[in-house]
XYZ file of C-alpha atoms in Angstrom:
627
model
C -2.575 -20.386 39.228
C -5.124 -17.506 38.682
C -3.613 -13.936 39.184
C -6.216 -10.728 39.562
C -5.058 -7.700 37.683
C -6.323 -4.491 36.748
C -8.135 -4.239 33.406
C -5.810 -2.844 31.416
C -2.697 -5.182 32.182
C -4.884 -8.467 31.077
C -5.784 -8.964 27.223
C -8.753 -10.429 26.055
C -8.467 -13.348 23.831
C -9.091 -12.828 20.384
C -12.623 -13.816 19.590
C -13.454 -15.288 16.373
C -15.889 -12.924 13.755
C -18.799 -15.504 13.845
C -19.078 -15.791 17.201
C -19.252 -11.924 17.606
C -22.292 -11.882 14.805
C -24.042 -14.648 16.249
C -24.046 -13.439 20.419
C -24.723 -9.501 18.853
C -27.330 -11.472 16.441
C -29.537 -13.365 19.186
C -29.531 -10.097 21.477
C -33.333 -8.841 21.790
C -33.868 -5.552 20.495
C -33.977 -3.671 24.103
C -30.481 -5.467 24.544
C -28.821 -4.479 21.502
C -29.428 -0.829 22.670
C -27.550 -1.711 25.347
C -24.395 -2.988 23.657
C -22.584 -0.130 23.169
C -22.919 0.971 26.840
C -22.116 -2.614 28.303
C -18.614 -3.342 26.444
C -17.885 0.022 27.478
C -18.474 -0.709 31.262
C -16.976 -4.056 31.293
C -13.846 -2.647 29.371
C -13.068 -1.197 33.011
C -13.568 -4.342 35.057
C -11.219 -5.933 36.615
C -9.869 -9.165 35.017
C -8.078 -12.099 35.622
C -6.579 -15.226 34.362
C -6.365 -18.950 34.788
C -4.288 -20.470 31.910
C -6.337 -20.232 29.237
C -9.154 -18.323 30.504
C -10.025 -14.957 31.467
C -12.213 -14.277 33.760
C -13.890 -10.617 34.242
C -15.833 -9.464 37.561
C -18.935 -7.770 35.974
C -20.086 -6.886 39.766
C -19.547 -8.699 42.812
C -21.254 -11.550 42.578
C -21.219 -11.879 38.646
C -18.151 -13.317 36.406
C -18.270 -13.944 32.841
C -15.622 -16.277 31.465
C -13.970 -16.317 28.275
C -12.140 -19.915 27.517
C -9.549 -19.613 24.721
C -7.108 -22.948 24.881
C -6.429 -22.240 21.215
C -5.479 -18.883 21.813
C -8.221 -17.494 20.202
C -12.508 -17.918 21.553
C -13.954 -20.224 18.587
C -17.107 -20.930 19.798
C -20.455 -19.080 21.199
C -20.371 -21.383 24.106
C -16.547 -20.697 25.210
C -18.034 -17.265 26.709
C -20.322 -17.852 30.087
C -21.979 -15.656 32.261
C -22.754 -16.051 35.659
C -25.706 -13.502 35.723
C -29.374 -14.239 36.050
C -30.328 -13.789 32.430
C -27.252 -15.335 30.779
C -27.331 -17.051 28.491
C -29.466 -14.453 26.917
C -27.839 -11.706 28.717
C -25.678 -8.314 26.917
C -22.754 -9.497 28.745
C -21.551 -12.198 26.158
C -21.730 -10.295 23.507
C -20.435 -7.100 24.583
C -16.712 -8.876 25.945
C -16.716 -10.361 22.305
C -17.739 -6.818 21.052
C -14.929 -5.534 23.526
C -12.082 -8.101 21.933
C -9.997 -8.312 19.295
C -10.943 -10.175 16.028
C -9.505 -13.463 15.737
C -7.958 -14.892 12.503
C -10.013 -17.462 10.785
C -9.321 -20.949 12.441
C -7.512 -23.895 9.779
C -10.966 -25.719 9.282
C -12.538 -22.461 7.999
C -9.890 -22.078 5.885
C -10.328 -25.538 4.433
C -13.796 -24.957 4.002
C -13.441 -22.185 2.150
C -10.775 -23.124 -0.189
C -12.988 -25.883 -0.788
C -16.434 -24.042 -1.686
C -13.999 -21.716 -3.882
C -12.452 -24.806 -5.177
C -15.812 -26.276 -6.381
C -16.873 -23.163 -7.531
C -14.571 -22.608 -9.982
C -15.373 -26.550 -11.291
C -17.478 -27.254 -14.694
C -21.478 -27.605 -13.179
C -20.547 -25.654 -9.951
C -21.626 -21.879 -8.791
C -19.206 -20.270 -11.186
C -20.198 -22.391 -14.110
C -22.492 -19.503 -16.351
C -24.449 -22.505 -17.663
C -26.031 -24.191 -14.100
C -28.890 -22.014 -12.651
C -28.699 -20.152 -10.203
C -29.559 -21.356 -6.852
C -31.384 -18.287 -5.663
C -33.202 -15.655 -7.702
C -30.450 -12.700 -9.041
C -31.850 -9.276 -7.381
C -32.331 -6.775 -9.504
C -30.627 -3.499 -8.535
C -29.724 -0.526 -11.043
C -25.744 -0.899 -9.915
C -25.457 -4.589 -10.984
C -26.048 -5.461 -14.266
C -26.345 -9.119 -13.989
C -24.428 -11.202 -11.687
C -21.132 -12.284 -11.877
C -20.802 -16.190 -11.741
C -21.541 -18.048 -8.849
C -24.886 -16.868 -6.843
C -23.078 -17.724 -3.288
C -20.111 -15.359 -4.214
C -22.275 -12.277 -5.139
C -24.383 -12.287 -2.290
C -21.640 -12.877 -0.528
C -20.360 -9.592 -1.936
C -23.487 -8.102 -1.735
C -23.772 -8.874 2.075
C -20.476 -6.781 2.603
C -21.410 -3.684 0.315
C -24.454 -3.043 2.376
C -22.258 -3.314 5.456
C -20.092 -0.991 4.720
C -22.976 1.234 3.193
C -24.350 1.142 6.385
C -21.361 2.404 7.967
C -20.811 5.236 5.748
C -24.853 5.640 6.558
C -23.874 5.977 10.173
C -20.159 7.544 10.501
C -17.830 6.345 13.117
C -19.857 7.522 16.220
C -22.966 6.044 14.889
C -20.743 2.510 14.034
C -20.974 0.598 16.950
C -21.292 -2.886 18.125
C -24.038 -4.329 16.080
C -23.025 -2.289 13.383
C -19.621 -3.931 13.640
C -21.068 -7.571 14.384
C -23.093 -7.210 11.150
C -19.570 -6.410 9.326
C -17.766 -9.321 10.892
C -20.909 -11.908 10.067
C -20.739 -10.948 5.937
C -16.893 -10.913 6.576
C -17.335 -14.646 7.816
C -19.734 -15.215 5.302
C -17.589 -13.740 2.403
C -14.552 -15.916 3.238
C -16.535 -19.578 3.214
C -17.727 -17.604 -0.209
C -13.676 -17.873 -1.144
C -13.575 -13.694 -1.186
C -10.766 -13.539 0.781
C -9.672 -10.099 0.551
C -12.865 -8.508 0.901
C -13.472 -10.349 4.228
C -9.893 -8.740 5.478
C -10.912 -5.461 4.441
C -14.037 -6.022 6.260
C -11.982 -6.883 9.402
C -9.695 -4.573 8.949
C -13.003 -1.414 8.414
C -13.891 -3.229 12.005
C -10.092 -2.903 13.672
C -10.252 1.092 12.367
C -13.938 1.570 13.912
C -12.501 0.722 17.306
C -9.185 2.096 16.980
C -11.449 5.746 16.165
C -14.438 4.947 18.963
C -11.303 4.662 21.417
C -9.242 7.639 20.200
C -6.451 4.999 20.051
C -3.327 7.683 18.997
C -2.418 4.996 16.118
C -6.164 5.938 14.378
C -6.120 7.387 11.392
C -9.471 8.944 9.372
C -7.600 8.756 6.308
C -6.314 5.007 6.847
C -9.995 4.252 7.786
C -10.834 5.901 4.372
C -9.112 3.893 1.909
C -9.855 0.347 3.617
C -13.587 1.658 3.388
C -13.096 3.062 -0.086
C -11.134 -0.383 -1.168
C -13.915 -2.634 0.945
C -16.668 -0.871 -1.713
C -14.467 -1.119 -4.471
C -13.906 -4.667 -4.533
C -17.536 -5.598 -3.521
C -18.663 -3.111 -5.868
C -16.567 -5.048 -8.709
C -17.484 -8.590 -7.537
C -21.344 -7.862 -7.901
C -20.690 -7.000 -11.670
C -19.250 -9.381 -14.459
C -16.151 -9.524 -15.169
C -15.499 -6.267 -18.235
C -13.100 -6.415 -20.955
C -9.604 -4.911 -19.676
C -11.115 -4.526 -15.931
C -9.689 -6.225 -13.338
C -9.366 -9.901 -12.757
C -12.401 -11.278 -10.091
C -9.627 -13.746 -9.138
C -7.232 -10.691 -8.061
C -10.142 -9.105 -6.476
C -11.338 -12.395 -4.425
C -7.842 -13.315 -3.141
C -6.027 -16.065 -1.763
C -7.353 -17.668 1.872
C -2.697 -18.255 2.184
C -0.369 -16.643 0.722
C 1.230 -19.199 -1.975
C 4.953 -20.096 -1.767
C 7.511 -21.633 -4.506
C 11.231 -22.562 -4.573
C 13.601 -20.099 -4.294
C 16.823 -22.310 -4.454
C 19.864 -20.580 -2.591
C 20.357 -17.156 -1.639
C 23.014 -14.830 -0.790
C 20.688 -11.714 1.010
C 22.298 -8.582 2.552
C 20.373 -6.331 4.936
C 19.100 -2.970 4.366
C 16.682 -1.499 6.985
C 13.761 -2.838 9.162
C 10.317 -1.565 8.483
C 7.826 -1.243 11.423
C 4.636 -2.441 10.731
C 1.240 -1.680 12.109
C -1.356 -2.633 9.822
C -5.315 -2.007 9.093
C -5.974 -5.468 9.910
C -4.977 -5.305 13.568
C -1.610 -7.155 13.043
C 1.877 -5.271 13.970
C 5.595 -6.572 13.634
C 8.709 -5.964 11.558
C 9.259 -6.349 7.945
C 13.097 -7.204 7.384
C 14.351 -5.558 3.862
C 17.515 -7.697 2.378
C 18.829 -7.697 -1.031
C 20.556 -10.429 -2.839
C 23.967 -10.717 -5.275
C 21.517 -9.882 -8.156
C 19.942 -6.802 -6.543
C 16.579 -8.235 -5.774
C 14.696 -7.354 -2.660
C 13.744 -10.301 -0.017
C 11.202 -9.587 2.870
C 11.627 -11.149 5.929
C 8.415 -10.105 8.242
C 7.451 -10.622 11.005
C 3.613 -9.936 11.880
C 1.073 -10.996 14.107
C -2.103 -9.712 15.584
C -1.309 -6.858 17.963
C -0.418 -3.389 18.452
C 2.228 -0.338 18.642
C 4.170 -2.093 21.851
C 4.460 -5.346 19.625
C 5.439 -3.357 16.072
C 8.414 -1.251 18.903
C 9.646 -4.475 19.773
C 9.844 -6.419 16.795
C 13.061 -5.819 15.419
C 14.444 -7.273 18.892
C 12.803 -10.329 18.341
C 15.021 -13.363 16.524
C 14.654 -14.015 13.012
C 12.579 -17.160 12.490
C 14.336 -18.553 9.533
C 16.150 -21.678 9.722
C 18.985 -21.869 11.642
C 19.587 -18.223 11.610
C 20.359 -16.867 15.071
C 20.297 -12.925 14.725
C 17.447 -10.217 15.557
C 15.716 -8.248 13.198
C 17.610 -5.401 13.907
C 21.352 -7.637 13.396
C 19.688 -8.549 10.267
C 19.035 -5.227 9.129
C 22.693 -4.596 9.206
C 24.479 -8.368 8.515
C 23.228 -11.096 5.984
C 21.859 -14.643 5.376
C 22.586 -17.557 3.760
C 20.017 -19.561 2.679
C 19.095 -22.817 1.203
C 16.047 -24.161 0.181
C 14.102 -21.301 0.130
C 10.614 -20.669 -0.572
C 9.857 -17.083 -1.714
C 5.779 -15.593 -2.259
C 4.850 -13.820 -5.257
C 5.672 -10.527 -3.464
C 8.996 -11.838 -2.634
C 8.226 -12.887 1.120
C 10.712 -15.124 2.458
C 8.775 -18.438 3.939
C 9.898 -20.368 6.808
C 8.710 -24.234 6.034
C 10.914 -26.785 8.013
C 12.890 -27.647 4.600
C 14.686 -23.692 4.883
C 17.969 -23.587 6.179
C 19.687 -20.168 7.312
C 23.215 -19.322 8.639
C 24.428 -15.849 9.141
C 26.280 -14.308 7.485
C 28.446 -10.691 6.738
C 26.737 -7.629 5.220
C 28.094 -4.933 3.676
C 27.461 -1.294 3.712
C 25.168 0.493 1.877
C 27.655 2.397 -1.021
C 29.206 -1.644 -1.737
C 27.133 -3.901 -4.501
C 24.855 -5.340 -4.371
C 23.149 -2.643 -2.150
C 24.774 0.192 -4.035
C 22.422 -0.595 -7.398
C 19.663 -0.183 -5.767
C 20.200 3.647 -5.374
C 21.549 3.892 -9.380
C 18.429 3.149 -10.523
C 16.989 6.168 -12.190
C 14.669 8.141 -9.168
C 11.672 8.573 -12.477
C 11.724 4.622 -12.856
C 11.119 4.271 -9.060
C 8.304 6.678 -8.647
C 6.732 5.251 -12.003
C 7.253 2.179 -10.121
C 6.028 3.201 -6.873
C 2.824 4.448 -8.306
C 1.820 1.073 -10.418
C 1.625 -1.539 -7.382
C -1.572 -1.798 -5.599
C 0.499 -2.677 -2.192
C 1.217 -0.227 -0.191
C 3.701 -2.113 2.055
C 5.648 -4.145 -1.158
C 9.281 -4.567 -2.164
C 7.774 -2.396 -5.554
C 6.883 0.810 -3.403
C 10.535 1.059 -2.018
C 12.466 4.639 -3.224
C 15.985 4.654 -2.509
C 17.417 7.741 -3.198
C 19.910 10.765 -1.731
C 18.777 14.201 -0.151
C 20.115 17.181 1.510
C 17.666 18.270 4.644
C 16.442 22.371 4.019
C 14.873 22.511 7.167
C 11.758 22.156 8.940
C 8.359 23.021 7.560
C 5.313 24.362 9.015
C 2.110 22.146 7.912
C -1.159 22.369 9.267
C -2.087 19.825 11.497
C 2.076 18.176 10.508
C 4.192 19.629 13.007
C 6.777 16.807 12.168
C 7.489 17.562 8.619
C 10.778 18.792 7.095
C 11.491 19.605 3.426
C 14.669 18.639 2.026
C 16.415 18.270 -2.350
C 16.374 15.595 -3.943
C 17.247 15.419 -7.657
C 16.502 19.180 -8.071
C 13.383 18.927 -6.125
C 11.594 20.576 -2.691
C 10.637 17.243 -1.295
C 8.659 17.188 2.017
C 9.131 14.498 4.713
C 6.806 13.400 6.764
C 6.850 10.346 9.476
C 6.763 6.970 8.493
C 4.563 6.482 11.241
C 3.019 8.768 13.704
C 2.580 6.195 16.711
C 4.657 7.886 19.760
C 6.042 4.339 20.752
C 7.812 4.077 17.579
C 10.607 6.906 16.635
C 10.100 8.011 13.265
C 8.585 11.446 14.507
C 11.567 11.939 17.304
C 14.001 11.625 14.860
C 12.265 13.891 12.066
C 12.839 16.863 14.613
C 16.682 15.761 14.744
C 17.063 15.749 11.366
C 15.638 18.750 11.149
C 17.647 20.307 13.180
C 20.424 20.078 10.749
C 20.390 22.491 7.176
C 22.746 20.727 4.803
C 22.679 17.136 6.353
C 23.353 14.842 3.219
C 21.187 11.135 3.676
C 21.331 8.381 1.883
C 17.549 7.315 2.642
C 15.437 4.284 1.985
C 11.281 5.651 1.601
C 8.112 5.171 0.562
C 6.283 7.637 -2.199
C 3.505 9.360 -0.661
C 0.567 10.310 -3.201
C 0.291 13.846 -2.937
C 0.130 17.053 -5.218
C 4.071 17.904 -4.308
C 7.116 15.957 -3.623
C 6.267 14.152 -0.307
C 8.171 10.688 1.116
C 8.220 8.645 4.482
C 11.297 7.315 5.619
C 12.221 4.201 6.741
C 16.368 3.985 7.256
C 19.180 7.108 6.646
C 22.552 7.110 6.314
C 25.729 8.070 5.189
C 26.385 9.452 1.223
C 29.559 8.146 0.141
C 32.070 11.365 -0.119
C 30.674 13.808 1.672
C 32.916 14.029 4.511
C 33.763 15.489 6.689
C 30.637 17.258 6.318
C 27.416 16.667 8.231
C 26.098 13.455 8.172
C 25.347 9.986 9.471
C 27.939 8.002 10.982
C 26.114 4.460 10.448
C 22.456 3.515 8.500
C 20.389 3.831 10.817
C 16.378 2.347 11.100
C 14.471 5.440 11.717
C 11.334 3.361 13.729
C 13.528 1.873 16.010
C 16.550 3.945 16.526
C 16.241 7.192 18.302
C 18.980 9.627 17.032
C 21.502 11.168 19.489
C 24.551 13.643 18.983
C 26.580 10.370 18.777
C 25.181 9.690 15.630
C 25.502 12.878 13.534
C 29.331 13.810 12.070
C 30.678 17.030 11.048
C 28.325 19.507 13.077
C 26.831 20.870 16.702
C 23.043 20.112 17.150
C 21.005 23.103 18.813
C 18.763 20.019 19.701
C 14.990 19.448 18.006
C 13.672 21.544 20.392
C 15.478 24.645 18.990
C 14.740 23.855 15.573
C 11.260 24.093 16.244
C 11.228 26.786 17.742
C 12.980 29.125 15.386
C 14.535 28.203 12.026
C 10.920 27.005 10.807
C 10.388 27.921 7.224
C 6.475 27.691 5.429
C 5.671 25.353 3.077
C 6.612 25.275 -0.502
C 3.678 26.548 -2.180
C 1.135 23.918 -3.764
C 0.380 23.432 -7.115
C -2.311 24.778 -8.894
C -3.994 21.779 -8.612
C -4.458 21.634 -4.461
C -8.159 22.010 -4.394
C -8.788 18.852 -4.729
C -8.398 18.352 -1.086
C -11.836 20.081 -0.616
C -13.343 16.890 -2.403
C -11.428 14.375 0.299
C -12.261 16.427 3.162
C -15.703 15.628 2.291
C -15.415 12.163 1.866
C -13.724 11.737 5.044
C -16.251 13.390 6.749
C -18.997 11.853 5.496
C -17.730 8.457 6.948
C -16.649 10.457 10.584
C -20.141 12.025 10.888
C -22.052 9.727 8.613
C -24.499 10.705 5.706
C -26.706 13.600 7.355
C -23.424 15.399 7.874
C -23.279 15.832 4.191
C -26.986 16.441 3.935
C -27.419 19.502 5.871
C -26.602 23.043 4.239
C -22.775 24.394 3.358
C -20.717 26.213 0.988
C -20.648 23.295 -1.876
C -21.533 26.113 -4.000
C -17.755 27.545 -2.866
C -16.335 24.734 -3.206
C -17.878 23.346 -6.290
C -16.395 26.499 -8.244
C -12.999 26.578 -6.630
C -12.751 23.144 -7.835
C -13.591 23.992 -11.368
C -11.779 27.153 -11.561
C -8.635 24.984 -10.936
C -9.866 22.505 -13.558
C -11.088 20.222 -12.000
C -14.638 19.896 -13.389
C -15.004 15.990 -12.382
C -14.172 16.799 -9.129
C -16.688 19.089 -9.386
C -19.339 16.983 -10.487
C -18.637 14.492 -7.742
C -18.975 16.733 -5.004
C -22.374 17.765 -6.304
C -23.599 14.467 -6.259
C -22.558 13.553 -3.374
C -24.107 15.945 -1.314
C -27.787 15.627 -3.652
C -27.395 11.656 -2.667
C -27.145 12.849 1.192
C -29.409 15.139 1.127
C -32.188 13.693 -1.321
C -35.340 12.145 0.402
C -38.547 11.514 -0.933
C -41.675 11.391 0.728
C -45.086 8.648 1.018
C -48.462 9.432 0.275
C -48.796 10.918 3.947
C -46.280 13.164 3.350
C -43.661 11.003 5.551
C -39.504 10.974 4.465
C -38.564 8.055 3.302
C -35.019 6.519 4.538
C -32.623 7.635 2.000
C -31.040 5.873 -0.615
C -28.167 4.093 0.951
C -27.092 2.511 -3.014
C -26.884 5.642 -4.269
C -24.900 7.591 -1.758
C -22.646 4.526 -0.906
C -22.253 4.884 -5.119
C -21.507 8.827 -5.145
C -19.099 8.402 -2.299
C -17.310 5.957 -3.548
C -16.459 7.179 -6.942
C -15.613 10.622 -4.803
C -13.550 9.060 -3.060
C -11.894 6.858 -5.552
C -11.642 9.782 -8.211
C -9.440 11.702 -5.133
C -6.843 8.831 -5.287
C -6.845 8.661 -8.889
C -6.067 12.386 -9.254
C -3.667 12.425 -6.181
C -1.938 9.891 -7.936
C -1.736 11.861 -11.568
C -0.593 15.031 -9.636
C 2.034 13.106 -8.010
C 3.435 11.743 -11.328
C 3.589 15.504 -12.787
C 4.739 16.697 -9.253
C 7.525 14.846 -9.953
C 8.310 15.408 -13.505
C 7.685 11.835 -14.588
C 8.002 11.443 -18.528
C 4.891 10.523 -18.892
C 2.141 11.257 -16.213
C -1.074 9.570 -17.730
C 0.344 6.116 -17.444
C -0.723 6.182 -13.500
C -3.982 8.325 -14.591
């Protein structure tokens, strides 16, 4: 039965990344100006649905269809228009413009394991002594090209996408900008370069996100995927270098690969909201088993901030296991036959069986080791995985809250000791349908309160964490504390929670009792090289090519030290700003290589030194190891 609905209560199907490419790709060139301007209007039109299509009224007499019976639009001709010019009109490809990006189908997959499969063969594309298929262009950034022709064109085709978008900033990334993206992202994954055609996806999901002012965007989220995006391209159109990283680490798997784990005795700890760069949201369930190794249970699909709030309701899909997230989080599992992923992800084949089972509280083994572990080793730790979201970047430790702080543009940050340190806390997650932020404020409301926390390091030049669960320290009653562990995403603190004192309530703690920062280290200017970086990709490359105080900023940075830093910012701004002229006296476009190249060892230099600072910040025994 079809229902009609207002636009915003009916999602579109997911639309697959080729078929974007190839409706924005047939557009004539008066009709890609157009794009922009037609998702936007049909993004208010009403919609409705008929099992598995959706049907939008573009005017009165006009209705463009999408068909998804998959779940997800696959094809070009699964999205019709009614209108006079279709099926050349701007109407297909702007509702595929308008959707979300769909995962690659099973067959893709296939095919691309394949082609990496025979790539990687004696005679094939990786093999250094077949030719080359194609001629090798020669750019001054590559020095030759890494084996297999189809892979580094492949790689090629993505770092000029995402130099275009730095070219163009956010506002000037729209689209056909973002079609272009999506078709090397396609391309790159029948290449077998797997991760660079998620990052390239997940560049896309934050270009909407910021285009919409979605409240879940941020620039410095967009940042890294962009900076990571170039990185890896930048890597895979070079040969492989003595000591430098592996091109099988940097091309990625098309699944995530999963081995026996036997039986397993796992104990909850905390859930984790999740609400990734790739445009997928859930839970991540933290457990620990008898030996004090950490087990993720997740739960993630494509979505948003409503599905990420309402994750941990949703039931475990693990066996037989019949328990919520959230019951997990604070009960156990029994499980046989269990497959477990290199990063300690917890499959769910049909040969796993589950049964639940008791926890036990946080101060009881085997949960109790994980907070004797020396704070040094989990920072050192912390700092060495590449994953942001992994079991590795996990810091269990105790604090004592100080009080709120006042941080530009961070109203929600409190500072609190923690082995003989001013640590600052910030949300986990800013998102208002999730409470990490809500219950910041109440635990700022309390000087003194002792936590036993579980967080997550954040680079920075001082003592900074994001927390994911609080509770009680054993022995500190009947002072002020926790009553229970509580997940601080999901569960919004009340007075029923908190022992041992009288709350004035967040609002009063805001309001007076606010204390500044602790003063940064010596070291803070480096912030005036990442401001630039992240507003070169906002505003695009003529932001950074018109006139400013580099000159200020250039010495600031070198009369901290930081000479590099210096050097970076200077050529960054001569690669924005640098045009040369034809014999009639005409500019020239600019050099796209080079300031795609300056911005991205800017910007990569900024997490490298964020990263050192953080390792001195917190007296680590020996800093240059994360250097």
């Amino acid at each position: 039965m079809m229902t009609d609905t207002a636009a915003d209560s009916v999602a579109l199907p997911p639309v697959a990344p080729e078929v974007t490419a190839e409706l924005a790709r047939a557009l004539s060139p008066r009709l890609r100006k157009r794009l922009d301007a037609a998702a936007a209007k049909l993004a208010a039109r009403p919609r409705s649905t008929d099992g598995a299509t959706v049907r939008i009224a573009v005017d009165d007499d006009t209705t463009l269809e999408l068909h998804a019976p998959t779940g997800a639009v696959a094809t070009a001709d699964a999205i019709r228009c009614g209108c006079l010019l279709a099926p050349d009109c701007v109407h297909r490809a702007a509702v595929a413009a308008l959707a979300p990006v769909a995962e690659e189908r099973p067959e893709d997959e296939s095919k691309a394991a394949a082609t990496a499969e025979a790539a990687d063969t004696p005679g094939g594309p990786d093999d250094p002594d077949a030719p080359p298929a194609a001629p090798v262009p020669d750019t001054s950034a590559v020095a030759s090209a890494p084996a297999g022709p189809d892979r580094w064109a492949a790689a090629t085709a993505l770092w000029q996408a995402g130099a275009a978008v730095l070219e163009s900033g956010i506002e000037g990334a729209g689209a056909l900008l973002q079609a272009e993206l999506l078709h090397a992202a396609h391309a790159a994954r029948l290449a077998g370069l797997y991760r660079p055609a998620a990052l390239a996806v997940a560049t896309v999901n934050g270009l909407r996100a910021a285009r919409a002012a979605d409240p879940g965007h941020r620039l410095a989220e967009l940042t890294a995927t962009v900076q990571e995006l170039l990185l890896v391209c930048h890597a895979l159109r070079r040969p492989p270098a003595p000591g430098g990283p592996d091109h099988a680490a940097l091309r990625g798997t098309a699944r995530r690969p999963y081995t026996p784990g036997g039986s397993l005795r796992l104990y909850g700890l905390c859930c984790e909201p999740v609400l990734a760069r790739s445009g997928h949201a859930g839970v991540v369930t933290w457990t620990v088993d008898a030996d004090g190794a950490l087990f993720a249970l997740p739960d993630v699909a494509p979505g948003g901030a409503a599905r990420a709030a309402g994750a941990a309701r949703r039931t475990v899909r693990l066996g037989d296991a019949a328990c919520t997230h959230h019951e997990l989080a604070r009960g156990g599992l029994i499980v046989s036959g269990a497959t477990v992923s290199p990063d300690r992800r917890l499959g769910a084949g049909r040969g796993v069986r589950a049964v639940r089972a008791q926890g036990v509280p946080w101060h009881q083994e085997p949960a109790a080791a994980l907070w004797r572990t020396p704070l040094d080793q989990q920072i050192a730790r912390a700092l060495d995985t590449a994953e942001p979201g992994s079991a590795a970047g996990l810091i269990f430790t105790d604090l004592t809250v100080l009080g709120p702080v006042r941080e530009p543009g961070a109203p929600d940050v409190l500072a609190a000791a923690c082995a003989g340190l001013t640590v600052r806390i910030a949300p986990a997650d800013e998102h208002q349908d999730l409470a990490h932020r809500h219950n910041l404020r109440w635990l700022a409301a309390t000087p003194g309160l002792r936590l036993r926390v579980i967080a997550r390091l954040v680079p920075a030049g001082h003592p900074r964490l994001r927390l994911l669960a609080a509770g009680p320290v054993p022995g500190t009653e009947p002072g002020p504390g926790l009553r229970a562990p509580v997940d601080l995403g999901y569960h919004r603190l009340q007075h029923a929670d908190l022992t041992g004192t009288d709350l004035p309530g967040p609002a009063a703690s805001h309001a007076s009792n606010t204390t500044p920062a602790p003063p940064e280290p010596a070291a803070a200017p480096l912030h005036l090289l990442r401001r630039r970086t992240q507003a070169a990709l906002a505003a695009g490359r003529p932001a950074l090519a018109q006139p400013g105080s580099v000159e200020t900023d250039r010495q600031r940075l070198r009369h901290a030290g930081l000479s590099t830093a210096a050097d970076l910012l200077d050529e960054l701004h001569r690669a924005a700003a640098d045009r040369t002229r034809d014999v009639f006296g005409r500019l020239r476009p600019a050099d796209a290589e080079r300031f795609a190249l300056a911005w991205l060892a800017a910007d990569h230099y900024g997490d490298r030194a964020a990263r050192a600072l953080c390792a001195a910040a917190w007296a680590l025994p020996d800093p240059a190891r994360v250097a």
